[in-house]
Coordinates of C-alpha atoms in Angstrom, one line a residue:
Chain I
M1 CA 7.4 -24.1 8.2
F2 CA 4.6 -21.5 8.5
A3 CA 1.1 -21.3 9.7
T4 CA -1.6 -20.3 7.2
H5 CA -4.9 -18.7 7.6
R6 CA -7.2 -18.4 4.6
T7 CA -9.1 -15.2 4.1
T8 CA -11.4 -16.9 1.6
G9 CA -13.0 -14.6 -1.0
Y10 CA -10.8 -11.7 0.2
N11 CA -7.4 -10.7 -1.1
G12 CA -4.9 -9.5 1.5
Y13 CA -3.7 -5.9 1.4
A14 CA -2.1 -5.1 4.7
L15 CA -1.7 -6.4 8.2
Q16 CA -0.4 -5.2 11.6
W17 CA 0.4 -6.8 14.9
S18 CA -1.2 -5.3 18.0
P19 CA 0.9 -2.9 20.0
F20 CA -0.7 -4.3 23.2
F21 CA -1.1 -8.1 22.7
E22 CA 1.6 -10.3 21.2
H23 CA -1.0 -12.7 19.8
K24 CA -3.3 -10.3 18.0
L25 CA -3.0 -9.6 14.3
A26 CA -5.3 -7.3 12.2
V27 CA -5.6 -8.0 8.5
A28 CA -7.2 -5.6 5.9
T29 CA -8.6 -7.4 2.8
A30 CA -10.7 -6.6 -0.3
S31 CA -12.8 -8.9 -2.5
N32 CA -12.1 -9.0 -6.2
F33 CA -8.5 -7.7 -5.7
G34 CA -9.9 -4.3 -4.5
L35 CA -11.2 -3.5 -8.0
V36 CA -14.9 -3.7 -6.9
G37 CA -16.9 -5.1 -4.0
N38 CA -16.6 -5.5 -0.3
G39 CA -13.9 -5.3 2.3
R40 CA -13.2 -7.3 5.4
L41 CA -11.2 -6.6 8.5
H42 CA -10.0 -9.8 10.2
I43 CA -8.9 -9.8 13.9
L44 CA -6.8 -13.0 14.3
N45 CA -5.4 -14.7 17.4
V46 CA -2.0 -16.3 16.8
S47 CA -1.0 -18.7 19.5
A48 CA 2.7 -19.5 20.3
P49 CA 4.8 -21.4 19.7
E50 CA 2.9 -23.6 17.2
A51 CA 1.3 -20.5 15.6
Q52 CA -2.2 -21.8 15.5
I53 CA -4.4 -19.1 14.0
G54 CA -7.9 -18.5 15.2
V55 CA -10.4 -15.8 14.3
E56 CA -11.5 -13.4 17.0
R57 CA -13.8 -11.2 14.9
V58 CA -14.4 -10.1 11.3
F59 CA -15.9 -6.8 10.2
D60 CA -17.4 -6.3 6.8
T61 CA -17.3 -3.1 4.8
Q62 CA -19.0 -1.9 1.6
D63 CA -15.7 -1.2 -0.1
G64 CA -12.3 -2.9 -0.1
L65 CA -9.9 -2.2 2.8
F66 CA -6.4 -1.2 1.8
D67 CA -4.7 -0.6 5.2
V68 CA -5.2 -1.0 8.9
C69 CA -3.5 0.3 12.0
W70 CA -4.1 -0.3 15.7
S71 CA -4.7 2.5 18.1
E72 CA -1.7 3.2 20.3
V73 CA -3.9 4.2 23.2
N74 CA -6.8 1.8 23.3
E75 CA -6.0 -1.9 23.1
N76 CA -9.4 -2.8 21.4
Q77 CA -9.5 -0.1 18.7
L78 CA -8.1 0.2 15.2
V79 CA -8.5 2.2 12.1
T80 CA -9.0 1.1 8.4
A81 CA -8.5 2.8 5.1
S82 CA -11.1 2.2 2.4
G83 CA -11.3 2.2 -1.4
D84 CA -14.3 4.5 -1.2
G85 CA -12.3 7.2 0.5
S86 CA -13.7 6.5 4.0
I87 CA -11.7 5.9 7.2
K88 CA -13.4 3.8 9.9
L89 CA -12.5 3.4 13.6
W90 CA -13.4 0.0 15.0
D91 CA -13.8 -1.4 18.5
T92 CA -13.3 -5.1 18.8
T93 CA -15.7 -5.3 21.7
L94 CA -18.6 -4.2 19.5
A95 CA -19.9 -6.3 16.6
D96 CA -20.7 -5.5 13.0
F97 CA -20.2 -1.8 12.6
P98 CA -17.5 0.9 13.2
I99 CA -17.7 3.4 16.1
Q100 CA -16.6 6.2 13.9
N101 CA -16.7 6.8 10.1
W102 CA -14.9 9.7 8.4
H103 CA -15.4 10.5 4.7
E104 CA -13.3 13.4 3.5
H105 CA -10.9 12.0 1.0
Q106 CA -12.1 12.2 -2.6
R107 CA -10.4 9.0 -3.6
E108 CA -9.0 5.7 -2.3
V109 CA -7.3 5.9 1.1
F110 CA -4.2 3.8 0.8
S111 CA -2.5 4.1 4.3
V112 CA -3.3 4.9 7.9
N113 CA -0.7 5.3 10.6
W114 CA -1.0 6.1 14.3
N115 CA 1.3 8.5 16.0
L116 CA 3.9 6.6 17.9
V117 CA 5.1 9.3 20.3
R118 CA 2.2 11.5 21.4
K119 CA -0.2 8.7 20.4
D120 CA -3.1 11.2 20.1
S121 CA -3.6 11.3 16.3
F122 CA -3.2 9.3 13.1
L123 CA -2.4 10.1 9.5
S124 CA -4.2 9.0 6.3
A125 CA -2.7 9.1 2.8
S126 CA -4.9 9.1 -0.3
W127 CA -5.0 8.8 -4.1
D128 CA -6.5 12.4 -4.0
N129 CA -2.9 13.5 -3.5
T130 CA -3.4 14.6 0.1
I131 CA -2.5 13.5 3.6
K132 CA -4.8 14.2 6.5
L133 CA -4.3 14.4 10.2
W134 CA -7.0 13.0 12.5
S135 CA -7.9 12.7 16.1
Q136 CA -10.3 9.9 17.0
N137 CA -12.3 12.4 19.1
S138 CA -12.8 14.9 16.3
P139 CA -15.6 14.6 13.8
S140 CA -13.5 16.0 11.0
S141 CA -9.8 16.0 10.1
L142 CA -7.5 18.4 12.0
Q143 CA -5.3 19.2 9.0
T144 CA -4.7 18.5 5.3
F145 CA -1.3 18.4 3.8
K146 CA -1.0 19.2 0.1
G147 CA 2.2 19.0 -1.9
H148 CA 2.3 15.8 -3.8
S149 CA 1.3 15.9 -7.4
H150 CA 0.2 12.3 -7.6
C151 CA -1.4 9.6 -5.4
V152 CA 0.1 9.5 -1.9
Y153 CA 0.6 5.8 -1.1
S154 CA 1.9 6.1 2.5
A155 CA 2.4 8.6 5.3
M156 CA 4.4 7.3 8.3
W157 CA 5.2 9.0 11.6
S158 CA 8.7 9.2 12.8
P159 CA 9.2 6.8 15.8
H160 CA 11.2 9.5 17.5
S161 CA 9.3 12.8 17.0
P162 CA 5.7 13.7 17.9
T163 CA 5.3 16.0 14.9
L164 CA 7.5 14.7 12.1
F165 CA 6.3 12.3 9.4
A166 CA 7.3 11.2 5.9
S167 CA 5.2 10.4 2.8
C168 CA 5.8 8.7 -0.5
S169 CA 3.9 9.2 -3.8
G170 CA 3.3 8.3 -7.4
D171 CA 5.2 11.5 -8.2
H172 CA 8.4 9.6 -7.4
T173 CA 9.2 11.7 -4.3
V174 CA 9.4 11.3 -0.6
K175 CA 8.4 14.3 1.4
L176 CA 9.2 15.1 5.0
W177 CA 6.6 17.1 6.9
D178 CA 6.1 18.7 10.3
T179 CA 2.6 19.0 11.6
N180 CA 3.4 22.6 12.6
S181 CA 3.8 23.5 8.9
P182 CA 1.3 23.1 6.1
A183 CA 4.1 22.7 3.5
P184 CA 6.7 19.9 3.3
V185 CA 10.0 20.7 5.0
Q186 CA 11.9 18.5 2.6
T187 CA 11.4 16.8 -0.8
I188 CA 13.6 13.9 -2.1
L189 CA 13.4 12.7 -5.6
A190 CA 13.7 9.2 -4.4
H191 CA 13.2 6.8 -7.4
G192 CA 12.8 6.8 -11.1
N193 CA 9.2 5.5 -10.7
E194 CA 6.3 5.5 -8.2
V195 CA 7.3 5.1 -4.6
L196 CA 4.7 2.7 -3.1
S197 CA 6.0 2.3 0.5
L198 CA 8.2 3.9 3.1
D199 CA 9.2 3.2 6.7
W200 CA 11.4 4.7 9.4
N201 CA 14.4 2.9 10.9
K202 CA 13.6 2.6 14.6
Y203 CA 17.2 2.6 15.8
Q204 CA 18.8 5.2 13.5
D205 CA 17.3 8.7 13.6
H206 CA 16.9 10.3 10.2
T207 CA 17.0 7.0 8.3
V208 CA 14.0 6.0 6.1
V209 CA 13.6 3.1 3.7
T210 CA 11.6 3.3 0.4
G211 CA 10.2 0.7 -2.0
S212 CA 9.3 1.5 -5.6
V213 CA 7.7 0.3 -8.8
D214 CA 11.3 0.4 -10.2
H215 CA 11.9 -2.9 -8.2
T216 CA 14.4 -1.4 -5.8
I217 CA 14.5 -0.6 -2.1
K218 CA 16.5 2.5 -1.1
V219 CA 17.9 3.5 2.3
W220 CA 18.1 7.2 2.9
D221 CA 19.7 9.5 5.5
L222 CA 17.4 12.5 5.5
R223 CA 20.3 14.8 6.3
R224 CA 22.0 13.8 3.0
P225 CA 19.0 13.7 0.6
D226 CA 21.0 14.1 -2.6
R227 CA 21.8 10.4 -2.8
E228 CA 20.7 7.2 -1.1
L229 CA 22.9 5.3 1.4
N230 CA 22.1 2.0 -0.2
C231 CA 20.1 0.6 -3.1
L232 CA 18.9 -3.0 -2.6
R233 CA 18.2 -5.0 -5.8
G234 CA 16.6 -8.4 -6.0
H235 CA 12.9 -8.1 -6.4
E236 CA 11.8 -8.8 -9.9
Y237 CA 8.7 -6.6 -9.9
A238 CA 7.4 -3.6 -8.0
V239 CA 8.1 -3.4 -4.3
R240 CA 4.8 -3.0 -2.6
K241 CA 5.7 -2.7 1.1
V242 CA 8.9 -2.1 3.2
K243 CA 8.9 -2.5 6.9
C244 CA 11.8 -1.8 9.3
S245 CA 12.3 -4.3 12.1
P246 CA 11.3 -3.1 15.5
H247 CA 14.0 -5.3 17.0
S248 CA 17.1 -4.4 14.9
G249 CA 18.3 -1.3 13.0
S250 CA 19.8 -3.4 10.3
L251 CA 16.8 -5.6 9.2
V252 CA 14.1 -4.6 6.6
A253 CA 11.4 -6.8 5.3
S254 CA 9.8 -6.1 1.8
T255 CA 7.0 -7.5 -0.3
S256 CA 6.6 -7.5 -4.0
Y257 CA 4.5 -8.3 -7.0
D258 CA 7.1 -11.0 -7.7
M259 CA 5.1 -13.0 -5.1
T260 CA 7.9 -13.0 -2.5
M261 CA 8.6 -11.4 0.9
R262 CA 12.3 -10.8 1.4
I263 CA 14.4 -9.7 4.4
W264 CA 17.5 -7.6 3.9
D265 CA 20.5 -6.5 6.0
I266 CA 20.7 -2.9 5.1
T267 CA 24.2 -2.5 6.6
T268 CA 25.6 -4.9 4.1
G269 CA 23.0 -4.7 1.4
D270 CA 22.5 -8.5 1.5
M271 CA 19.2 -10.2 1.0
I272 CA 19.2 -12.7 3.9
E273 CA 15.8 -14.4 3.5
I274 CA 13.2 -15.1 0.8
H275 CA 9.7 -16.3 1.6
D276 CA 8.2 -17.6 -1.7
A277 CA 5.3 -19.7 -0.4
H278 CA 2.6 -17.2 -1.6
T279 CA 1.1 -17.8 -5.0
E280 CA 0.0 -14.3 -5.9
F281 CA 1.3 -10.7 -5.2
V282 CA 2.5 -10.3 -1.6
L283 CA 1.3 -7.0 -0.2
G284 CA 1.4 -6.9 3.6
V285 CA 4.2 -7.7 6.0
D286 CA 4.8 -7.0 9.7
F287 CA 7.2 -7.9 12.5
N288 CA 5.6 -9.0 15.7
L289 CA 6.6 -6.4 18.3
Y290 CA 6.9 -8.7 21.3
R291 CA 7.7 -12.1 19.8
D292 CA 10.9 -11.0 18.2
R293 CA 11.3 -13.8 15.7
E294 CA 7.8 -13.8 14.3
I295 CA 6.7 -12.3 11.1
A296 CA 3.3 -12.2 9.2
T297 CA 2.6 -11.7 5.5
C298 CA -0.6 -11.4 3.5
A299 CA -1.2 -11.7 -0.2
W300 CA -3.6 -11.7 -3.1
D301 CA -3.7 -15.5 -2.8
E302 CA -6.2 -15.1 0.0
S303 CA -3.8 -16.3 2.7
V304 CA -2.0 -15.0 5.8
H305 CA 1.3 -16.6 6.7
V306 CA 2.8 -16.5 10.2
F307 CA 6.3 -17.9 10.6
Q308 CA 9.8 -17.5 12.0
P309 CA 12.2 -16.6 9.2
R310 CA 15.4 -18.7 9.2
C311 CA 17.5 -15.6 9.3
L312 CA 16.0 -14.7 12.7
M313 CA 16.4 -18.1 14.3
Chain B
M1 CA 15.6 19.5 -29.6
S2 CA 13.4 19.4 -32.6
A3 CA 16.0 17.3 -34.5
S4 CA 15.5 14.5 -32.0
E5 CA 11.7 14.7 -31.9
P6 CA 10.1 11.3 -32.6
T7 CA 8.0 10.9 -35.6
Q8 CA 4.2 10.6 -35.3
E9 CA 4.4 6.9 -35.8
Q10 CA 7.0 6.6 -33.1
I11 CA 4.7 8.6 -30.7
Y12 CA 1.8 6.3 -31.6
A13 CA 3.9 3.2 -31.0
Q14 CA 5.1 4.5 -27.7
F15 CA 1.5 5.2 -26.7
E16 CA 0.4 1.7 -27.7
S17 CA 3.3 0.1 -25.8
Y18 CA 2.9 2.2 -22.7
N19 CA 2.6 0.1 -19.6
F20 CA -0.8 1.2 -18.4
D21 CA -1.0 -2.1 -16.5
N22 CA 1.8 -1.1 -14.2
D23 CA 0.6 2.5 -13.8
A24 CA -1.3 2.6 -10.5
T25 CA -2.6 6.1 -11.1
F26 CA -4.1 5.1 -14.4
Q27 CA -5.5 1.9 -13.0
T28 CA -7.3 3.9 -10.3
G29 CA -8.8 6.2 -12.8
L30 CA -9.8 3.3 -15.0
K31 CA -11.6 1.7 -12.1
S32 CA -13.9 4.7 -11.7
I33 CA -14.3 5.0 -15.5
L34 CA -15.4 1.4 -15.7
N35 CA -17.7 1.9 -12.8
N36 CA -19.3 4.9 -14.6
N37 CA -19.8 2.9 -17.7
L38 CA -21.5 -0.1 -16.1
G39 CA -24.5 -1.0 -18.2
K40 CA -23.3 0.6 -21.4
T41 CA -22.6 -1.5 -24.5
E42 CA -19.3 -3.3 -24.8
K43 CA -18.3 -1.1 -27.7
D44 CA -19.0 2.0 -25.6
Q45 CA -16.9 0.7 -22.8
E46 CA -14.0 -0.2 -25.0
D47 CA -14.1 3.3 -26.4
A48 CA -14.2 4.7 -22.9
V49 CA -11.1 2.7 -22.0
R50 CA -9.2 3.8 -25.1
N51 CA -10.3 7.4 -24.5
A52 CA -9.1 7.2 -20.9
K53 CA -5.7 5.9 -22.1
F54 CA -5.4 8.7 -24.5
F55 CA -6.5 11.3 -22.0
Y56 CA -4.1 10.0 -19.4
Y57 CA -1.1 9.6 -21.8
S58 CA -1.6 13.0 -23.4
R59 CA -1.8 14.7 -20.1
F60 CA 0.9 13.0 -18.2
V61 CA 3.3 11.5 -20.7
R62 CA 3.2 13.1 -24.1
N63 CA 0.5 15.1 -25.9
F64 CA -0.6 14.1 -29.4
D65 CA -3.5 14.5 -31.7
Y66 CA -6.0 11.7 -31.0
Q67 CA -8.0 12.2 -34.2
Q68 CA -4.9 11.8 -36.3
Y69 CA -3.9 8.8 -34.3
L70 CA -7.3 7.2 -34.9
A71 CA -7.0 7.9 -38.6
W72 CA -3.6 6.2 -38.6
R73 CA -5.0 3.2 -36.8
A74 CA -7.9 3.0 -39.1
A75 CA -5.4 3.0 -42.0
G76 CA -3.8 -0.1 -40.6
G77 CA -1.4 1.4 -38.1
S78 CA 2.0 -0.2 -37.6
G79 CA 0.7 -3.7 -38.3
S80 CA 2.4 -5.0 -35.2
A81 CA 1.3 -8.0 -33.3
Q82 CA -0.3 -5.7 -30.7
E83 CA -2.2 -3.8 -33.3
T84 CA -3.6 -7.1 -34.6
H85 CA -4.6 -8.1 -31.2
E86 CA -6.4 -4.8 -30.6
I87 CA -8.2 -5.1 -33.9
Q88 CA -9.2 -8.6 -32.9
D89 CA -10.4 -7.2 -29.6
E90 CA -12.8 -4.9 -31.5
Q91 CA -14.3 -7.9 -33.1
Q92 CA -14.2 -10.2 -30.1
T93 CA -15.5 -7.9 -27.5
T94 CA -15.3 -10.5 -24.8
E95 CA -11.6 -9.9 -24.8
A96 CA -12.0 -6.2 -24.1
A97 CA -10.5 -6.4 -20.6
P98 CA -8.0 -3.6 -20.3
V99 CA -5.6 -5.7 -18.2
Q100 CA -5.5 -8.5 -20.7
E101 CA -4.9 -6.0 -23.5
A102 CA -2.1 -4.3 -21.6
E103 CA -0.6 -7.6 -20.7
S104 CA -0.6 -9.0 -24.2
S105 CA 0.9 -5.8 -25.5
S106 CA 3.7 -5.6 -23.1
S107 CA 7.0 -7.4 -22.5
D108 CA 7.6 -9.8 -19.7
A109 CA 8.5 -6.8 -17.6
N110 CA 4.9 -7.0 -16.3
P111 CA 4.0 -9.1 -13.3
S112 CA 1.4 -11.6 -14.2
Y113 CA -2.0 -10.7 -12.7
P114 CA -4.0 -13.7 -11.4
K115 CA -6.4 -15.1 -13.9
S116 CA -9.4 -14.3 -11.8
F117 CA -8.2 -10.6 -11.7
Q118 CA -8.6 -10.6 -15.5
E119 CA -12.0 -12.2 -15.3
I120 CA -13.2 -9.5 -12.9
C121 CA -11.8 -6.8 -15.2
E122 CA -13.7 -8.5 -18.1
L123 CA -16.9 -8.5 -16.1
I124 CA -16.4 -4.8 -15.2
A125 CA -15.5 -3.8 -18.8
S126 CA -18.5 -5.7 -20.2
G127 CA -20.9 -4.2 -17.8
K128 CA -21.9 -7.6 -16.4
P129 CA -22.9 -7.8 -12.7
I130 CA -20.1 -8.7 -10.3
P131 CA -21.3 -11.7 -8.3
G132 CA -21.4 -11.6 -4.5
I133 CA -21.3 -7.9 -3.7
R134 CA -23.3 -7.4 -0.5
Q135 CA -24.9 -4.1 0.7
I136 CA -23.4 -3.2 4.1
P137 CA -25.5 -0.5 5.9
N138 CA -23.5 2.6 6.6
N139 CA -24.2 2.4 10.3
L140 CA -22.2 3.0 13.5
A141 CA -22.1 0.4 16.2
E142 CA -24.7 0.5 18.9
G143 CA -23.3 0.2 22.4
T144 CA -20.6 2.0 24.3
P145 CA -17.0 1.8 22.9
S146 CA -14.5 0.2 25.3
A147 CA -12.4 2.3 27.6
P148 CA -8.7 1.5 27.5
K149 CA -7.6 -0.7 30.4
L150 CA -4.0 -1.2 29.4
A151 CA -1.2 1.4 29.5
P152 CA 0.7 1.7 26.2
K153 CA 3.5 -0.8 26.1
P154 CA 7.0 0.4 25.4
K155 CA 8.1 -0.6 21.9
P156 CA 11.3 -2.7 21.6
W157 CA 13.3 0.3 20.5
E158 CA 12.0 2.3 23.4
R159 CA 13.0 -0.4 25.8
A160 CA 16.4 -0.5 24.3
T161 CA 16.8 3.2 24.8
Q162 CA 15.6 3.0 28.4
T163 CA 18.0 0.1 29.0
Q164 CA 20.8 2.2 27.6
Q165 CA 19.8 5.2 29.7
A166 CA 19.5 3.0 32.8
A167 CA 22.9 1.5 32.1
A168 CA 24.4 4.9 31.5
S169 CA 22.9 6.3 34.8
S170 CA 24.0 3.2 36.8
T171 CA 27.5 3.6 35.3
S172 CA 27.6 7.2 36.3
Q173 CA 26.4 6.3 39.8
A174 CA 29.0 3.7 40.0
S175 CA 31.7 6.1 39.0
V176 CA 30.4 8.6 41.5
A177 CA 30.5 5.9 44.2
E178 CA 34.0 5.0 43.1
A179 CA 35.1 8.6 43.2
S180 CA 33.7 9.1 46.7
S181 CA 35.2 6.0 48.2

């Protein structure tokens, strides 16, 4: 069983549970599948244990929203990534408009990610091939990282280091960066096709997981970049998002254009759950940080699902 | 290497069967091209899409002579089902949506895009207005942003580390106590 919330007129792109409140869920959506038209940020309240979903607030934007991340220092604030290249900072106590709007990227911004250790900055990854580092208090970006030769789909901070982050790109590579250096410290030719998503294992230093248009998910030890530790097969189309569990070093969730969300045990390589209730591409997935069995997904079918996967019961 | 070079026809066929639909980079570029061609005639837009495909393919996949390719096409091309479909497209311009074209020309290796996705692509490609787009002022919120009231909460993996450290330190204290007793 799962609870559903309809984002009518808006196709789901990404979602994230609040790092402060176990019941708050932010969902980034775009009308017309992100091709053209408006975006909407939804702040949802999910009650337990029945998972009734209510709307706390919505914010509308001119262009589609492709990603969202909560601030790690202010419980009311969050950042969105827009199709028009803009990045907006929102305060859920203030209606209608963002409190900050940055527009430096030349093309779509596809991911935003807040620093998990120092918590003083966030990253954006764009189809203009660059990654930018931002502070919410600075009117312009602090740093631009160039090195990818195609769209950068995601840039994610290490959960263990204040300066280390990894990125993945349409150029088939994963790059490892340190904010103290403008050039990547490491490049891995990760897949035979575009790498759409990446996440860090929270319990094993040096371990990242990638998802690709080649349908596979790969697990990497960054100290041995010549070959993946494991390659997980099962998705029938491109893997759109991978997310490492905050509760276990062995669990990874993934979403795909095959309209499913799957959960994997990366130590055995087994797929241990498949959620196939969405009726269009599934894009977003996140584990609730503080209700350790709860997971949320969003899809192009204009719906958000919140549920407890059987494998976590 | 030259012995294994494909023939011109093979190159054209590869170009025509290239999976533009699944190529996120191309799809992004296409989006802006279609936006730039809003209001043009359907034929112009179709040409823009085909030119975009050639430009992209020749730059990132394999270079070939576009004029020769067009001449080959005009002469009947390979006569494949896809070719027939594209020629039909030229006559029935309502089917000019690039996604639909790509989908019909590719194998079942493609995910099936929602029907309304194709309809929107058709609207964009045909320069028709997209219903329901609202103008949102590019304003900032009035009022004072909130000040944080909550301290950052330890993440589950940080709690686990702290617990381990606490366990380790209590163990060492216990052993110290044992040793001193």
